[in-house]
Each structure stands twice: as structure tokens, then as C-alpha cells.
Amino acid sequence: MESAPGFHSLTEERTASLAVEGSLPGWLDGSLVRNGPGAFSVGGDTVDHWFDGLAMCYRFGFDPGNRAGGAVDAADAVHYRNRFLETDAYRKARAGEFDGGFATGETTLRERLAGLLDEPYDNTNIVVERVGDRYLALTESPRAVVVDPVTLGVEGDAQYDGPAPAGQLACAHLKRDPATGTLFNVETAFGRFNEYHIHALDGAGERRHVGSVETDAPAYMHSFALTPRYVVLTEFPLRVDPLRFFLPGRQGPFIERFAWEPERGTRVVVVDRTTGEVVAEPETEPLFGFHHVNAFERDGGTELVFDLETIPDATAIGELSLETLRNGELDAIAGRLERFTVDLGGVTGVDRYRTGEATVGRKMLYDDGTALPTASPARWCRSHRYVYAMSMDQPATGWATGVLKHDTRTGDAVEFHDGGDYFGEPVFVPAPDGPEDAGVVLTVALDVDAERSRLLALDGERLEERARVELPHATPFDFHGRYFPELKTAA
Ligand SMILES: [Fe+2]
């Protein structure tokens, strides 16, 4: 392994049936699909930024066949596969052109914009989502990659070319309303007018334009919030001056075009999910975050609540270079959980909202260091009590050595540790019934001493280990996983 475990390149692709040590619940019979940067060096070329590593997907298929009646069986198996996404970016890298898309390389903004329009970058290394009956690997470009979730082979491109307005950048995270099955996405369009376009994707994956929000300088937004009635954009003061996109000359990597402008504050834009109307846009202090955990409404929709992981120092994002990370400087990743409450003015009925009356309140939930926070998918768009996250030191001097369960009602926090092992994003899989935290937390741990990774299943209530599956190698730190209950194909 290279000197910084977790930020190493994994060249090996494996398919293996792996033994389960411990007990998995009988109902866990779908698949976990994870995605993340798998290689930072190809041939002689190396990328500088963590986000620029080539997309590698991991599939963990839980096979109930060996679990008679839901009981534990020594022969229980998890079908594992890891594979690079064979995208254009991957082929180019293999052919000697590995230049990243986020922060590596000297590219003029004009070239970059042209590139975004004509041939958006397809190193889709952030997450795999189900859209309609397809599984899409996503990044912050509007070009998604269609993946076979069993073989992890690339089946083609998915870039929208219909009548709804499209953008040159996309939020990496779609949001799903489990009550309706509708997904929402947000794209940013640069031009004479800069706009955030909000779309709804129905059960078949068809796109409907919900509405657009104008902005004088688009913000870097990795995700947004969704409630039954509203889409909420958190417009951080990490902004780009769109005019600079058209200036000639070499101007450095893409992310460096974003500037931290705290004097702008943060605009919280509340958009009606049905009409596309902006119903409120209160402002709060300058802040930044990558991940909205969950959002919901209270008091008949006159108040909305969203939990966001904020990053104390937004200026560090451009410095998520591999060199920095390998040196253990992880402040741009370590965040804290905050709850934002938007009072829409106490007036029921969208047409009667008056933008000027809305206010936004801010409350610290947990400030002791988190990363990649998640809530039960069964609670999306509804009030949640528990948040699971990687546990980081703050300031961060190393990767996450724990998994955190935070109770937003009582403020209690429970942590799971396993020696000095490092952990990835915890994915909560709810049990078919029971309280909110009945289920398992799936995470991948990296055992640095053994130079091996393992899949861990923790009990959702007590956060204790109930099963582990040793992987045949050490996997680099990845970004996000999704559990797909419908993916029951074994082998
Ligand atoms: Fe993310």
C-alpha cells in the first residue's frame, strides 16, 4: 500500500463470494452499491485532487439463500465485486490522458465551459442512484453513466436532451420522496442569466421542469433539501463570477474559479415543488456544507426544518489535494451537524407567503466532528430522530476512526470504534418494521495494519457489530453507497 492508506490507488478488480462472520438479518437480501475514487495514478499520470480519482464501484450482494428462515448460517455469503467504471475518462486515462475534472490541470474557463457543454466530464465517482429502471453513476456534471448494478459494467451515457432547461453543472445528489417515488435534481446554467433549474423525475425517470431560480453568481452546491412541498436550495457564499468563465487565458483548475465571499451571507431559497414558485428566500450567516441530511415540515407546512452538515472552513475545499489529505489535513471534510428552521411567516397557503417575512434559525446539533451524515431512507422528507455519520476529530488530524449515531431529540451520541480502523460513510438500512433505528448500518472499514478492508454491519439501535465480511484487498476511501432492496441477484 502507498504511504497514505485510503488515498492509495487500487488496481485490482475482483469478483468473490465472501464469508460472513456473525449474523445478518434475514430480510437483508438486496445489494449495497458504493462509488468513489479508486485510482489517482494511471501510467505515469497523477491527479492532484481527491475528487478527481477514477470512479470505482463496489457491489455487495446479500444472499439470503444461505439463511434458512432468516436464521444465521455459517455458510452465509456476500457476493462482492469491484470494478472501475469504463467511462470515456477511464479510457482516456488508460491511453495516457488523465487530467481530472474538478481541480487538476490547467484549463481555461472558456475551454472548460465549452467542454461542459459539448462533452461533459463522465468520471462519475460520487454515487449510484436508481432513476426509473436504470442505475446511474453521478458526479457534478449533467452527464450520468448508466451502470449494470450487478456486473458494474457501463451500459452507456445518460444526458438529458429534452425540452426542459439544462445546466452545465449538477448537484451530485438527487433527492427522493419515498412517499411518491419522485426524484428531484438541480442543475446550474451559466449564461447571460444564471439560473438553478429544478426538475422532478417521475417513476419512469422522465424529467419535468419544476422551476428556475435566478442568481447573479452561482454557488457551489453539492446537494439540496427536499420536503413534501418544497425544494430548498442553500446558496452558500462560495460563488463563481460567471463573467470569468468567458475571459481568455489560462486560469487554473475549475474549483479555483469559486471564491469565498462571506459578505454575501447564505440565501436559503424555498421553492414550491408543484408550482416552481419561490415562496421564501431568507438569509443567514455565511456558511458552507456539502451534505443536506434530511428535511421535513412542521405546523402544516408553515415551518420547514433541514439538517445540514456544515464545514467550518469553506476556504479549505480547494485544498482537498491528495498531498494535503495524505498529510492528514482533513479539515475540509470534518463537519458538524446543524439544524436550520425556516419560519415561512406563519401563514398557510403558498399564494399568501410574503418572502420578506420568512426567517431562518440555526441550531447546533453536534459539533464534535462528522463526515458523510445520513438518515434512514424510510424517514426522508419526514421528521427523523437519528443521524448516522463518520466520526472525525475536529480539527481533523486523520480519517474517521469511528461511526457515530446521533439522537437529534436528546442530543445523545453513541460511537462505534474498532481499534484504529478507518470507516466510510455509514448507510442505514431500515428493517421492514420496528422503530426508526431498527435496522443495520453498513460501512466499509479499512484495517491499516492488515492492509485489508471489511464490510461491517452494525446494529442500528445499539451500534454494535453484528457481522463482518473480509474483503480481498484494501479499498480506497469512497464517497457514497446506496442499498437497493430490489437488487436480489446473487453471484
Ligand atoms: Fe456527496
Coordinates of C-alpha atoms and ligand atoms in Angstrom, one line a residue:
M1 CA 0.0 0.0 0.0
E2 CA 1.2 3.5 -0.6
S3 CA 2.2 5.6 2.4
A4 CA -1.3 7.1 3.0
P5 CA -3.8 4.2 3.3
G6 CA -7.2 5.1 2.0
F7 CA -5.7 7.5 -0.6
H8 CA -4.0 4.8 -2.4
S9 CA -4.8 3.5 -5.9
L10 CA -6.5 0.1 -6.2
T11 CA -5.7 -1.6 -9.4
E12 CA -7.2 -5.0 -8.6
E13 CA -10.7 -5.8 -9.8
R14 CA -12.2 -8.8 -8.1
T15 CA -15.4 -10.9 -8.0
A16 CA -15.7 -13.1 -5.0
S17 CA -18.1 -14.9 -2.7
L18 CA -17.1 -13.9 0.8
A19 CA -17.9 -15.5 4.1
V20 CA -19.9 -13.7 6.7
E21 CA -18.7 -13.7 10.2
G22 CA -21.5 -13.0 12.6
S23 CA -25.2 -12.6 11.9
L24 CA -27.1 -10.7 9.2
P25 CA -30.9 -10.2 9.4
G26 CA -32.9 -12.5 7.2
W27 CA -34.6 -9.5 5.5
L28 CA -31.3 -8.1 4.2
D29 CA -31.4 -9.6 0.7
G30 CA -30.7 -6.7 -1.6
S31 CA -27.4 -5.1 -2.6
L32 CA -25.2 -2.3 -1.4
V33 CA -23.6 -0.4 -4.3
R34 CA -20.8 2.1 -3.4
N35 CA -18.9 4.5 -5.5
G36 CA -15.7 6.5 -5.1
P37 CA -12.3 7.5 -6.5
G38 CA -10.4 4.2 -7.0
A39 CA -7.2 5.3 -8.6
F40 CA -5.2 8.6 -8.6
S41 CA -2.3 7.4 -10.7
V42 CA -2.6 5.7 -14.1
G43 CA 0.5 5.0 -16.1
G44 CA 2.7 8.0 -15.3
D45 CA -0.1 10.5 -14.8
T46 CA -1.4 11.5 -11.4
V47 CA -4.2 13.7 -10.4
D48 CA -3.9 16.2 -7.6
H49 CA -7.3 16.3 -6.1
W50 CA -9.2 13.6 -4.2
F51 CA -12.4 14.3 -6.1
D52 CA -10.5 13.5 -9.4
G53 CA -9.7 9.9 -8.7
L54 CA -11.2 7.5 -11.3
A55 CA -14.6 6.1 -10.5
M56 CA -14.6 2.6 -9.0
C57 CA -17.9 0.9 -7.9
Y58 CA -18.3 -1.8 -5.3
R59 CA -21.2 -4.2 -5.1
F60 CA -22.1 -6.2 -2.0
G61 CA -24.9 -8.6 -2.8
F62 CA -26.5 -10.1 0.3
D63 CA -27.6 -13.6 -0.4
P64 CA -30.4 -14.9 1.8
G65 CA -30.3 -18.3 0.2
N66 CA -27.9 -19.5 2.9
R67 CA -30.1 -18.1 5.7
A68 CA -32.8 -20.6 6.3
G69 CA -35.8 -18.9 7.8
G70 CA -33.8 -15.8 8.5
A71 CA -31.5 -17.7 10.8
V72 CA -27.8 -17.3 10.9
D73 CA -25.9 -19.8 8.8
A74 CA -22.2 -20.3 8.8
A75 CA -22.3 -20.5 5.0
D76 CA -23.9 -17.1 4.7
A77 CA -22.2 -15.2 1.9
V78 CA -21.9 -11.8 0.4
H79 CA -21.2 -11.5 -3.3
Y80 CA -18.6 -8.9 -3.8
R81 CA -17.4 -7.2 -6.9
N82 CA -15.3 -4.1 -7.5
R83 CA -14.7 -2.6 -10.9
F84 CA -13.6 0.7 -12.5
L85 CA -16.4 2.4 -14.4
E86 CA -15.2 2.1 -18.0
T87 CA -16.1 5.6 -19.0
D88 CA -14.5 8.0 -21.5
A89 CA -12.5 9.5 -18.7
Y90 CA -11.3 6.0 -17.8
R91 CA -10.3 5.1 -21.4
K92 CA -8.5 8.4 -21.8
A93 CA -6.6 7.9 -18.6
R94 CA -5.6 4.4 -19.7
A95 CA -4.5 6.0 -23.0
G96 CA -2.3 8.4 -21.2
E97 CA -4.6 11.4 -20.7
F98 CA -5.5 11.5 -17.1
D99 CA -6.2 15.1 -16.2
G100 CA -9.1 15.1 -13.7
G101 CA -12.2 17.2 -14.0
F102 CA -12.6 19.0 -10.7
A103 CA -9.3 20.6 -9.6
T104 CA -6.5 19.1 -11.6
G105 CA -5.0 20.6 -14.7
E106 CA -4.6 24.0 -16.3
T107 CA -7.7 24.7 -18.3
T108 CA -9.0 27.9 -19.4
L109 CA -12.5 28.6 -18.3
R110 CA -13.6 29.1 -21.8
E111 CA -12.3 25.6 -22.6
R112 CA -13.9 24.3 -19.5
L113 CA -17.3 25.8 -20.3
A114 CA -17.1 24.5 -23.9
G115 CA -16.1 21.2 -22.5
L116 CA -19.0 21.1 -20.1
L117 CA -21.4 21.9 -22.9
D118 CA -20.1 19.7 -25.6
E119 CA -18.7 16.7 -23.8
P120 CA -19.2 16.9 -20.0
Y121 CA -16.8 15.0 -17.9
D122 CA -18.0 11.5 -17.2
N123 CA -15.8 10.4 -14.3
T124 CA -18.9 9.7 -12.3
N125 CA -17.4 8.8 -8.9
I126 CA -19.8 10.1 -6.3
V127 CA -22.8 7.9 -6.0
V128 CA -25.0 5.4 -7.9
E129 CA -28.7 6.2 -7.9
R130 CA -31.7 4.4 -9.3
V131 CA -33.6 6.6 -11.8
G132 CA -36.6 4.9 -13.3
D133 CA -35.4 1.4 -14.1
R134 CA -31.8 2.5 -14.7
Y135 CA -28.9 2.8 -12.3
L136 CA -26.9 6.0 -12.8
A137 CA -23.4 6.8 -11.6
L138 CA -23.4 10.5 -10.9
T139 CA -21.0 13.4 -10.4
E140 CA -21.4 17.1 -10.6
S141 CA -21.6 17.1 -14.4
P142 CA -25.0 16.7 -16.0
R143 CA -23.7 13.7 -17.8
A144 CA -24.5 10.5 -15.9
V145 CA -23.3 7.0 -16.7
V146 CA -25.7 4.0 -16.9
V147 CA -24.3 1.1 -14.9
D148 CA -25.3 -2.5 -14.7
P149 CA -25.7 -2.8 -11.0
V150 CA -24.7 -6.5 -11.0
T151 CA -21.7 -6.6 -13.3
L152 CA -20.8 -2.9 -12.7
G153 CA -20.3 -2.6 -16.5
V154 CA -21.1 0.7 -18.2
E155 CA -24.1 0.4 -20.4
G156 CA -24.0 3.9 -21.9
D157 CA -24.4 7.6 -21.2
A158 CA -27.4 9.4 -19.8
Q159 CA -27.5 13.0 -20.6
Y160 CA -30.8 14.8 -20.8
D161 CA -31.6 16.2 -24.3
G162 CA -35.3 17.0 -23.9
P163 CA -37.1 20.4 -23.8
A164 CA -36.6 21.2 -20.1
P165 CA -33.8 23.7 -19.5
A166 CA -30.5 22.0 -18.6
G167 CA -27.3 23.3 -16.9
Q168 CA -23.6 22.8 -17.1
L169 CA -23.2 21.7 -13.5
A170 CA -25.4 19.5 -11.4
C171 CA -25.8 18.8 -7.7
A172 CA -24.3 15.3 -7.3
H173 CA -27.1 14.3 -5.1
L174 CA -30.7 13.7 -6.2
K175 CA -33.3 13.8 -3.5
R176 CA -36.1 11.2 -3.4
D177 CA -39.5 11.5 -1.8
P178 CA -40.2 7.9 -0.7
A179 CA -44.0 8.7 -0.4
T180 CA -44.3 9.4 -4.1
G181 CA -41.1 7.9 -5.6
T182 CA -40.4 11.2 -7.3
L183 CA -36.8 12.3 -7.5
F184 CA -35.6 15.9 -7.8
N185 CA -32.4 17.3 -9.2
V186 CA -30.9 20.7 -9.5
E187 CA -28.7 21.9 -12.4
T188 CA -26.8 25.2 -12.7
A189 CA -26.9 27.0 -16.0
F190 CA -24.3 29.8 -16.7
G191 CA -25.0 32.4 -19.3
R192 CA -26.4 35.9 -19.7
F193 CA -28.8 34.9 -16.9
N194 CA -27.5 32.4 -14.4
E195 CA -30.1 30.0 -13.1
Y196 CA -30.6 27.0 -10.9
H197 CA -33.0 24.7 -12.8
I198 CA -35.1 22.4 -10.6
H199 CA -36.5 19.2 -12.1
A200 CA -38.7 16.4 -11.0
L201 CA -38.1 12.9 -12.3
D202 CA -41.1 10.6 -12.2
G203 CA -41.1 6.8 -11.7
A204 CA -40.0 6.2 -15.3
G205 CA -37.2 8.8 -14.9
E206 CA -38.9 11.3 -17.1
R207 CA -37.9 14.9 -16.4
R208 CA -40.4 17.7 -15.7
H209 CA -39.2 21.3 -15.2
V210 CA -40.4 22.5 -11.9
G211 CA -39.0 26.0 -11.9
S212 CA -35.8 28.0 -12.1
V213 CA -34.1 30.4 -9.7
E214 CA -32.0 33.3 -10.9
T215 CA -28.7 34.2 -9.3
D216 CA -26.1 36.8 -10.1
A217 CA -23.2 34.4 -9.2
P218 CA -23.9 30.7 -8.9
A219 CA -22.8 28.9 -5.8
Y220 CA -21.1 25.6 -5.4
M221 CA -23.9 23.3 -4.3
H222 CA -23.3 19.6 -3.8
S223 CA -26.8 18.8 -2.6
F224 CA -30.1 20.4 -1.6
A225 CA -33.0 19.7 0.7
L226 CA -36.5 18.2 -0.1
T227 CA -39.7 18.2 1.8
P228 CA -43.2 17.1 0.7
R229 CA -43.9 20.6 -0.5
Y230 CA -40.6 22.3 -1.0
V231 CA -37.2 22.1 -2.7
V232 CA -34.7 24.1 -0.6
L233 CA -31.5 25.5 -2.1
T234 CA -28.9 26.6 0.3
E235 CA -26.9 29.2 -1.7
F236 CA -23.6 29.3 0.0
P237 CA -21.2 32.3 -0.5
L238 CA -18.8 30.0 -2.3
R239 CA -19.5 31.7 -5.6
V240 CA -18.3 31.9 -9.2
D241 CA -18.2 35.1 -11.2
P242 CA -19.8 33.9 -14.4
L243 CA -18.1 36.6 -16.4
R244 CA -14.8 34.9 -15.6
F245 CA -16.0 31.8 -17.5
F246 CA -15.6 33.8 -20.7
L247 CA -12.3 35.5 -20.0
P248 CA -9.5 34.3 -22.2
G249 CA -6.3 33.0 -20.8
R250 CA -5.3 30.1 -18.7
Q251 CA -6.8 30.5 -15.3
G252 CA -6.1 27.3 -13.3
P253 CA -8.3 24.5 -12.2
F254 CA -12.0 24.5 -12.1
I255 CA -12.7 24.6 -8.4
E256 CA -10.4 27.6 -8.1
R257 CA -12.9 29.7 -10.0
F258 CA -15.1 29.6 -6.9
A259 CA -14.4 32.3 -4.4
W260 CA -15.4 32.5 -0.8
E261 CA -17.4 35.7 -0.5
P262 CA -18.7 35.7 3.1
E263 CA -20.1 39.2 2.8
R264 CA -22.9 37.7 0.7
G265 CA -24.2 35.6 3.5
T266 CA -26.2 32.4 2.7
R267 CA -29.5 32.6 0.9
V268 CA -32.0 29.9 1.7
V269 CA -34.3 29.6 -1.3
V270 CA -37.6 27.8 -0.7
V271 CA -39.3 26.7 -3.9
D272 CA -42.7 25.2 -4.1
R273 CA -42.3 21.7 -5.5
T274 CA -45.5 21.9 -7.6
T275 CA -45.6 25.4 -8.9
G276 CA -41.9 26.2 -9.0
E277 CA -42.6 29.5 -7.3
V278 CA -40.1 30.9 -4.9
V279 CA -42.1 31.2 -1.7
A280 CA -39.3 32.5 0.6
E281 CA -35.6 33.3 0.4
P282 CA -34.4 34.3 3.9
E283 CA -30.8 34.9 4.5
T284 CA -28.5 33.6 7.2
E285 CA -24.8 33.8 8.1
P286 CA -22.1 32.8 5.6
L287 CA -21.6 29.0 5.8
F288 CA -20.8 26.1 3.7
G289 CA -21.7 22.4 3.6
F290 CA -21.7 19.5 1.2
H291 CA -24.5 17.4 2.6
H292 CA -28.1 18.0 3.5
V293 CA -29.0 15.1 5.7
N294 CA -32.8 15.3 5.6
A295 CA -35.6 17.9 5.7
F296 CA -39.2 18.0 6.7
E297 CA -42.2 20.3 7.5
R298 CA -43.9 21.2 10.7
D299 CA -47.0 23.1 11.6
G300 CA -48.9 22.4 8.5
G301 CA -46.0 23.4 6.2
T302 CA -45.5 26.8 7.6
E303 CA -42.2 25.8 9.1
L304 CA -39.6 23.7 7.5
V305 CA -36.6 22.1 9.0
F306 CA -33.4 20.8 7.4
D307 CA -30.3 19.3 8.8
L308 CA -27.1 20.2 7.1
E309 CA -23.5 19.2 7.8
T310 CA -21.6 22.5 7.8
I311 CA -17.9 22.8 7.2
P312 CA -16.3 25.3 9.5
D313 CA -13.7 26.4 6.9
A314 CA -15.0 26.6 3.4
T315 CA -11.8 28.0 2.1
A316 CA -10.2 24.6 2.6
I317 CA -12.2 22.9 -0.1
G318 CA -9.9 23.9 -2.9
E319 CA -7.1 22.4 -0.8
L320 CA -8.6 18.9 -0.7
S321 CA -5.5 17.9 -2.6
L322 CA -4.2 14.4 -2.3
E323 CA -1.0 15.8 -0.8
T324 CA -2.9 17.6 1.9
L325 CA -5.1 14.6 2.6
R326 CA -2.2 12.2 2.7
N327 CA -0.6 14.5 5.3
G328 CA -3.7 14.1 7.4
E329 CA -5.1 17.6 7.0
L330 CA -8.7 16.8 6.7
D331 CA -10.4 20.0 7.9
A332 CA -12.3 20.5 4.7
I333 CA -14.1 17.2 5.3
A334 CA -14.8 17.2 9.0
G335 CA -18.0 19.0 9.7
R336 CA -20.7 19.4 12.3
L337 CA -24.4 18.8 12.3
E338 CA -26.6 21.8 12.3
R339 CA -30.4 22.2 12.2
F340 CA -31.9 25.0 10.2
T341 CA -35.5 26.0 10.8
V342 CA -37.3 28.3 8.2
D343 CA -40.3 30.1 9.5
L344 CA -42.4 30.8 6.4
G345 CA -44.3 33.6 8.1
G346 CA -46.9 31.5 9.9
V347 CA -49.4 31.9 7.0
T348 CA -50.9 28.8 5.4
G349 CA -51.3 28.7 1.7
V350 CA -48.5 29.2 -0.8
D351 CA -50.0 32.2 -2.5
R352 CA -50.1 34.1 0.7
Y353 CA -46.4 33.8 1.6
R354 CA -44.6 37.0 1.7
T355 CA -40.9 36.5 1.1
G356 CA -39.9 39.3 3.4
E357 CA -41.5 37.6 6.4
A358 CA -39.6 34.4 6.4
T359 CA -36.8 33.9 8.8
V360 CA -34.2 31.2 9.3
G361 CA -33.0 29.9 12.6
R362 CA -29.9 27.9 13.2
K363 CA -29.1 25.4 16.0
M364 CA -26.0 23.3 16.6
L365 CA -26.9 19.6 16.9
Y366 CA -23.4 18.0 17.2
D367 CA -20.1 19.8 16.8
D368 CA -17.6 17.1 17.6
G369 CA -16.6 16.2 14.1
T370 CA -18.7 14.3 11.5
A371 CA -18.5 13.4 7.8
L372 CA -21.0 12.0 5.3
P373 CA -24.0 12.1 7.6
T374 CA -27.1 10.0 6.6
A375 CA -30.6 9.4 7.9
S376 CA -32.9 6.4 7.4
P377 CA -34.3 6.4 3.9
A378 CA -37.6 5.5 5.4
R379 CA -37.6 9.0 7.0
W380 CA -36.6 11.1 4.0
C381 CA -38.9 14.1 3.7
R382 CA -40.4 13.2 7.1
S383 CA -39.1 14.1 10.6
H384 CA -36.1 11.9 11.6
R385 CA -34.7 11.3 15.0
Y386 CA -31.3 9.7 14.3
V387 CA -28.4 10.7 12.1
Y388 CA -25.5 8.3 11.4
A389 CA -22.1 9.7 10.3
M390 CA -18.5 9.0 10.2
S391 CA -16.9 10.3 13.4
M392 CA -13.9 12.7 12.8
D393 CA -11.7 14.6 15.1
Q394 CA -12.1 18.3 14.8
P395 CA -9.8 19.8 13.8
A396 CA -9.3 16.7 11.8
T397 CA -5.8 15.2 12.0
G398 CA -6.8 11.9 10.5
W399 CA -9.5 9.9 8.8
A400 CA -12.7 8.8 10.6
T401 CA -11.9 6.3 13.3
G402 CA -15.5 5.9 14.4
V403 CA -19.1 5.6 13.3
L404 CA -21.5 8.0 15.1
K405 CA -25.2 7.7 15.9
H406 CA -26.6 11.0 17.0
D407 CA -30.0 11.3 18.6
T408 CA -31.4 14.7 17.5
R409 CA -34.1 14.6 20.1
T410 CA -31.9 14.0 23.2
G411 CA -28.6 15.1 21.9
D412 CA -27.1 11.7 22.9
A413 CA -24.3 10.4 20.8
V414 CA -23.0 6.8 20.6
E415 CA -19.9 5.8 18.7
F416 CA -18.5 2.6 17.4
H417 CA -14.8 2.1 17.2
D418 CA -12.7 -0.9 16.2
G419 CA -9.1 -0.3 17.1
G420 CA -7.6 2.2 14.7
D421 CA -9.7 1.2 11.8
Y422 CA -10.9 3.9 9.4
F423 CA -14.6 4.0 8.3
G424 CA -16.5 5.1 5.3
E425 CA -20.0 6.6 5.0
P426 CA -22.5 4.6 7.1
V427 CA -25.5 3.5 5.2
F428 CA -28.6 2.8 7.3
V429 CA -30.9 0.0 6.0
P430 CA -34.2 0.0 7.8
A431 CA -35.8 -3.2 9.0
P432 CA -39.2 -3.9 7.4
D433 CA -40.9 -2.8 10.6
G434 CA -40.0 -1.5 14.1
P435 CA -38.7 1.8 15.4
E436 CA -36.7 4.3 13.3
D437 CA -33.4 2.8 14.3
A438 CA -34.4 -0.9 13.8
G439 CA -32.1 -2.0 11.0
V440 CA -28.4 -2.3 10.2
V441 CA -25.7 0.2 9.5
L442 CA -23.5 -0.9 6.6
T443 CA -20.0 0.6 6.4
V444 CA -16.6 -0.3 5.0
A445 CA -13.7 -0.3 7.4
L446 CA -10.1 -0.1 6.5
D447 CA -7.7 -2.1 8.7
V448 CA -4.4 -0.3 8.1
D449 CA -2.3 -2.9 9.9
A450 CA -3.7 -5.8 8.0
E451 CA -3.9 -3.7 4.7
R452 CA -7.4 -5.1 4.2
S453 CA -10.9 -3.6 4.1
R454 CA -14.0 -5.2 5.5
L455 CA -17.7 -4.7 5.3
L456 CA -19.2 -4.2 8.7
A457 CA -22.9 -4.5 9.6
L458 CA -23.7 -2.7 12.9
D459 CA -26.9 -3.0 14.8
G460 CA -28.9 0.2 14.1
E461 CA -30.1 0.6 17.7
R462 CA -27.1 -0.3 19.8
L463 CA -24.4 0.5 17.2
E464 CA -22.7 -2.8 18.0
E465 CA -21.1 -5.1 15.4
R466 CA -23.3 -7.9 14.3
A467 CA -21.4 -9.1 11.2
R468 CA -18.2 -8.6 9.2
V469 CA -17.1 -9.6 5.8
E470 CA -13.4 -9.5 5.0
L471 CA -12.6 -8.1 1.5
P472 CA -9.8 -9.5 -0.6
H473 CA -8.0 -6.1 -0.6
A474 CA -7.7 -2.6 0.9
T475 CA -10.1 -0.3 -0.8
P476 CA -9.5 3.5 -1.0
F477 CA -11.9 5.7 0.9
D478 CA -15.0 6.2 -1.2
F479 CA -17.9 8.7 -1.2
H480 CA -21.4 7.2 -1.1
G481 CA -23.3 4.0 -1.1
R482 CA -26.9 3.1 -1.6
Y483 CA -28.7 0.0 -0.6
F484 CA -31.1 -1.3 -3.3
P485 CA -33.6 -3.7 -1.8
E486 CA -34.8 -4.8 -5.3
L487 CA -31.3 -6.0 -6.4
K488 CA -31.6 -9.5 -5.2
T489 CA -29.4 -11.1 -7.8
A490 CA -26.8 -13.3 -6.2
A491 CA -23.4 -14.2 -7.5
Ligands
FE1 FE -21.7 13.8 -1.6

